[in-house]
Amino acid sequence: VSSTAVTVSLAGRVRESPKTLTLAAVAILMASATMFVRILAIVGIIDLGLLPVLLWPLGAMAASGYGVALAFYLSSRHDLPETQPVSHRNPFELRAALQFGLFYTAVLFAAKAAQTFLGDGGLYAAAVLAGVTEVDAISLSMARFHLDGLAAATAATAITLAAVTNTAVKAGLAFWLGGAALATRVIVGLGAALAAGWLALMLAR
């Protein structure tokens, strides 16, 4: 539902119980990789024509994130501790839906205003700012803009920038809330994902 929420929750748990370090890193990386898959699903539902432009970079990021998470898990699975289940909330509750609706409206307005007054550069800046908190709203916005005539490359770049920003924020949260040991593992995984996405984007061009 939210890879950022997973990062915050599990990084805090590592502070309380260092034994959960590897499990937390694996879970954060898997949640972060799932974010890229979720973006593809959202774009595919709204604007199937934009999907091919995003498939290679975001697909490569997801595959790399899952791969590093699996490697961490397999290398230490015999030493993993028993832990309590992580609590979660219903992602379909009305309050969360209303909050997302308000945020989506704000992102849509800001992105359109930035593009109108500042061009593509303004659109990219809005995508980066939106990516600090989450990526679904900007992904929806870019898909809608593409349907209205925005170039596919511009829309895809904005979505990718938001995803990269959000990924960097999660690495920072892992360090701030969970410490250097957790951050090192998370940065290795997320760094590999970003590198794979950049390489896929270059090869696609």
CSV table of C-alpha atoms in Angstrom, one decimal:
chain,number,residue,atom,x,y,z
A,1,VAL,CA,0.0,0.0,0.0
A,2,SER,CA,2.8,2.4,0.9
A,3,SER,CA,6.5,1.6,0.8
A,4,THR,CA,7.3,4.8,2.6
A,5,ALA,CA,5.0,3.7,5.5
A,6,VAL,CA,6.7,0.3,5.5
A,7,THR,CA,10.1,2.0,5.7
A,8,VAL,CA,9.1,4.3,8.6
A,9,SER,CA,7.5,1.5,10.5
A,10,LEU,CA,10.3,-1.1,10.2
A,11,ALA,CA,13.1,1.4,10.6
A,12,GLY,CA,11.7,2.3,13.9
A,13,ARG,CA,11.4,-1.4,14.8
A,14,VAL,CA,15.1,-1.9,14.1
A,15,ARG,CA,16.0,0.8,16.6
A,16,GLU,CA,14.0,-1.1,19.2
A,17,SER,CA,15.2,-4.6,18.2
A,18,PRO,CA,18.4,-4.7,16.2
A,19,LYS,CA,17.9,-8.5,15.6
A,20,THR,CA,15.2,-7.5,13.0
A,21,LEU,CA,17.8,-5.7,10.9
A,22,THR,CA,17.9,-8.1,8.0
A,23,LEU,CA,14.2,-8.8,8.0
A,24,ALA,CA,13.4,-5.1,8.0
A,25,ALA,CA,15.9,-4.4,5.1
A,26,VAL,CA,14.3,-7.3,3.0
A,27,ALA,CA,10.8,-6.0,3.7
A,28,ILE,CA,11.7,-2.4,2.8
A,29,LEU,CA,13.3,-3.5,-0.4
A,30,MET,CA,10.4,-5.7,-1.4
A,31,ALA,CA,7.9,-2.9,-0.7
A,32,SER,CA,10.0,-0.4,-2.6
A,33,ALA,CA,10.3,-2.8,-5.6
A,34,THR,CA,6.5,-3.3,-5.5
A,35,MET,CA,6.1,0.5,-5.8
A,36,PHE,CA,7.5,0.3,-9.3
A,37,VAL,CA,5.1,-2.5,-10.2
A,38,ARG,CA,2.2,-0.4,-8.8
A,39,ILE,CA,3.2,2.5,-10.9
A,40,LEU,CA,3.1,0.3,-14.0
A,41,ALA,CA,-0.3,-1.1,-13.0
A,42,ILE,CA,-1.8,2.4,-12.4
A,43,VAL,CA,-0.5,3.7,-15.7
A,44,GLY,CA,-1.6,0.6,-17.6
A,45,ILE,CA,-5.2,1.1,-16.3
A,46,ILE,CA,-5.4,4.8,-17.1
A,47,ASP,CA,-3.3,5.0,-20.2
A,48,LEU,CA,-2.1,1.8,-21.9
A,49,GLY,CA,-0.3,3.8,-24.6
A,50,LEU,CA,2.2,5.2,-22.0
A,51,LEU,CA,3.0,1.8,-20.5
A,52,PRO,CA,5.7,0.7,-23.1
A,53,VAL,CA,7.8,3.8,-22.4
A,54,LEU,CA,7.9,3.0,-18.7
A,55,LEU,CA,8.0,-0.8,-18.8
A,56,TRP,CA,11.8,-1.1,-19.2
A,57,PRO,CA,13.1,1.3,-16.6
A,58,LEU,CA,10.5,0.6,-14.0
A,59,GLY,CA,10.5,-3.1,-14.7
A,60,ALA,CA,14.3,-3.2,-14.3
A,61,MET,CA,14.0,-1.3,-11.0
A,62,ALA,CA,11.5,-3.7,-9.7
A,63,ALA,CA,13.4,-6.8,-10.7
A,64,SER,CA,16.6,-5.4,-9.2
A,65,GLY,CA,14.9,-4.5,-6.0
A,66,TYR,CA,13.4,-8.0,-5.6
A,67,GLY,CA,16.7,-9.6,-6.6
A,68,VAL,CA,18.7,-7.8,-3.9
A,69,ALA,CA,16.0,-8.5,-1.3
A,70,LEU,CA,16.0,-12.2,-2.2
A,71,ALA,CA,19.8,-12.3,-2.0
A,72,PHE,CA,19.8,-10.7,1.5
A,73,TYR,CA,17.1,-13.1,2.6
A,74,LEU,CA,18.9,-16.2,1.3
A,75,SER,CA,22.3,-15.2,2.7
A,76,SER,CA,21.0,-14.9,6.2
A,77,ARG,CA,17.8,-16.9,6.4
A,78,HIS,CA,19.2,-19.4,8.9
A,79,ASP,CA,19.9,-16.6,11.4
A,80,LEU,CA,16.6,-14.7,11.1
A,81,PRO,CA,14.7,-14.2,14.4
A,82,GLU,CA,11.1,-14.8,15.1
A,83,THR,CA,9.2,-11.5,15.1
A,84,GLN,CA,5.7,-10.2,15.8
A,85,PRO,CA,3.4,-9.5,12.9
A,86,VAL,CA,3.5,-5.9,11.6
A,87,SER,CA,0.2,-4.1,12.2
A,88,HIS,CA,-1.5,-2.5,9.2
A,89,ARG,CA,-4.6,-0.5,8.4
A,90,ASN,CA,-7.3,-1.0,5.8
A,91,PRO,CA,-6.0,0.8,2.7
A,92,PHE,CA,-9.6,1.2,1.5
A,93,GLU,CA,-11.0,3.2,4.4
A,94,LEU,CA,-12.8,6.4,3.6
A,95,ARG,CA,-10.4,8.8,5.4
A,96,ALA,CA,-7.4,7.5,3.4
A,97,ALA,CA,-9.3,7.7,0.2
A,98,LEU,CA,-10.4,11.3,0.9
A,99,GLN,CA,-6.8,12.3,1.8
A,100,PHE,CA,-5.5,10.8,-1.4
A,101,GLY,CA,-8.2,12.6,-3.4
A,102,LEU,CA,-7.2,15.9,-1.9
A,103,PHE,CA,-3.5,15.3,-2.5
A,104,TYR,CA,-4.1,14.1,-6.1
A,105,THR,CA,-6.1,17.3,-6.8
A,106,ALA,CA,-3.3,19.5,-5.4
A,107,VAL,CA,-0.6,17.6,-7.5
A,108,LEU,CA,-2.8,17.8,-10.6
A,109,PHE,CA,-3.2,21.6,-10.1
A,110,ALA,CA,0.5,22.2,-9.3
A,111,ALA,CA,1.8,20.1,-12.2
A,112,LYS,CA,-0.5,21.8,-14.7
A,113,ALA,CA,0.4,25.2,-13.4
A,114,ALA,CA,4.1,24.4,-13.5
A,115,GLN,CA,3.9,23.1,-17.1
A,116,THR,CA,1.9,26.2,-18.2
A,117,PHE,CA,4.2,28.8,-16.7
A,118,LEU,CA,7.6,27.0,-16.7
A,119,GLY,CA,7.3,24.3,-19.4
A,120,ASP,CA,8.7,20.8,-19.1
A,121,GLY,CA,11.2,21.9,-16.5
A,122,GLY,CA,8.5,23.1,-14.2
A,123,LEU,CA,6.6,19.8,-14.7
A,124,TYR,CA,9.7,17.9,-13.8
A,125,ALA,CA,10.2,20.0,-10.7
A,126,ALA,CA,6.6,19.3,-9.6
A,127,ALA,CA,7.2,15.6,-10.1
A,128,VAL,CA,10.2,15.7,-7.9
A,129,LEU,CA,8.3,17.6,-5.2
A,130,ALA,CA,5.4,15.2,-5.4
A,131,GLY,CA,7.7,12.2,-5.2
A,132,VAL,CA,9.0,13.3,-1.8
A,133,THR,CA,5.7,11.9,-0.3
A,134,GLU,CA,4.4,9.4,-2.8
A,135,VAL,CA,4.2,8.6,-6.5
A,136,ASP,CA,0.6,7.5,-7.2
A,137,ALA,CA,-0.8,11.0,-7.6
A,138,ILE,CA,1.9,12.2,-10.0
A,139,SER,CA,1.6,8.9,-12.0
A,140,LEU,CA,-2.1,9.4,-12.4
A,141,SER,CA,-1.6,13.1,-13.3
A,142,MET,CA,1.0,12.3,-16.0
A,143,ALA,CA,-1.1,9.6,-17.5
A,144,ARG,CA,-4.0,12.0,-17.8
A,145,PHE,CA,-1.8,14.7,-19.3
A,146,HIS,CA,-0.5,12.2,-21.8
A,147,LEU,CA,-4.0,11.4,-22.8
A,148,ASP,CA,-4.6,15.1,-23.3
A,149,GLY,CA,-1.5,15.4,-25.6
A,150,LEU,CA,1.6,15.6,-23.4
A,151,ALA,CA,4.6,13.8,-25.1
A,152,ALA,CA,5.1,10.3,-23.9
A,153,ALA,CA,8.7,10.9,-23.2
A,154,THR,CA,7.9,13.9,-21.0
A,155,ALA,CA,5.3,12.1,-19.0
A,156,ALA,CA,7.5,9.0,-18.5
A,157,THR,CA,10.4,11.2,-17.4
A,158,ALA,CA,8.3,13.0,-14.8
A,159,ILE,CA,7.0,9.7,-13.4
A,160,THR,CA,10.5,8.2,-13.3
A,161,LEU,CA,11.8,11.4,-11.5
A,162,ALA,CA,9.1,11.0,-8.9
A,163,ALA,CA,9.9,7.4,-8.4
A,164,VAL,CA,13.6,8.2,-8.1
A,165,THR,CA,12.9,11.0,-5.6
A,166,ASN,CA,10.7,8.7,-3.5
A,167,THR,CA,13.3,6.0,-3.5
A,168,ALA,CA,16.0,8.5,-2.3
A,169,VAL,CA,13.6,9.7,0.5
A,170,LYS,CA,13.1,6.1,1.7
A,171,ALA,CA,16.9,5.6,1.9
A,172,GLY,CA,17.2,8.8,3.9
A,173,LEU,CA,14.4,7.6,6.2
A,174,ALA,CA,16.1,4.3,6.7
A,175,PHE,CA,19.2,6.0,7.9
A,176,TRP,CA,17.5,8.6,10.0
A,177,LEU,CA,15.1,6.2,11.8
A,178,GLY,CA,16.9,2.9,11.6
A,179,GLY,CA,20.6,3.7,11.7
A,180,ALA,CA,23.6,3.2,9.4
A,181,ALA,CA,23.5,-0.6,9.3
A,182,LEU,CA,19.9,-0.6,8.0
A,183,ALA,CA,20.6,2.3,5.6
A,184,THR,CA,23.6,0.5,4.2
A,185,ARG,CA,21.5,-2.5,3.2
A,186,VAL,CA,18.6,-0.4,1.9
A,187,ILE,CA,21.0,1.8,-0.1
A,188,VAL,CA,22.6,-1.2,-1.7
A,189,GLY,CA,19.3,-2.5,-2.9
A,190,LEU,CA,17.7,0.8,-3.9
A,191,GLY,CA,21.0,1.9,-5.5
A,192,ALA,CA,21.0,-1.3,-7.6
A,193,ALA,CA,17.4,-0.6,-8.6
A,194,LEU,CA,18.1,2.9,-9.7
A,195,ALA,CA,21.2,1.9,-11.6
A,196,ALA,CA,19.3,-0.8,-13.4
A,197,GLY,CA,16.5,1.6,-14.3
A,198,TRP,CA,19.0,4.2,-15.6
A,199,LEU,CA,20.7,1.5,-17.7
A,200,ALA,CA,17.4,0.2,-19.1
A,201,LEU,CA,16.3,3.8,-19.9
A,202,MET,CA,19.6,4.4,-21.8
A,203,LEU,CA,19.3,1.2,-23.7
A,204,ALA,CA,15.7,1.9,-24.6
A,205,ARG,CA,16.7,5.2,-26.1
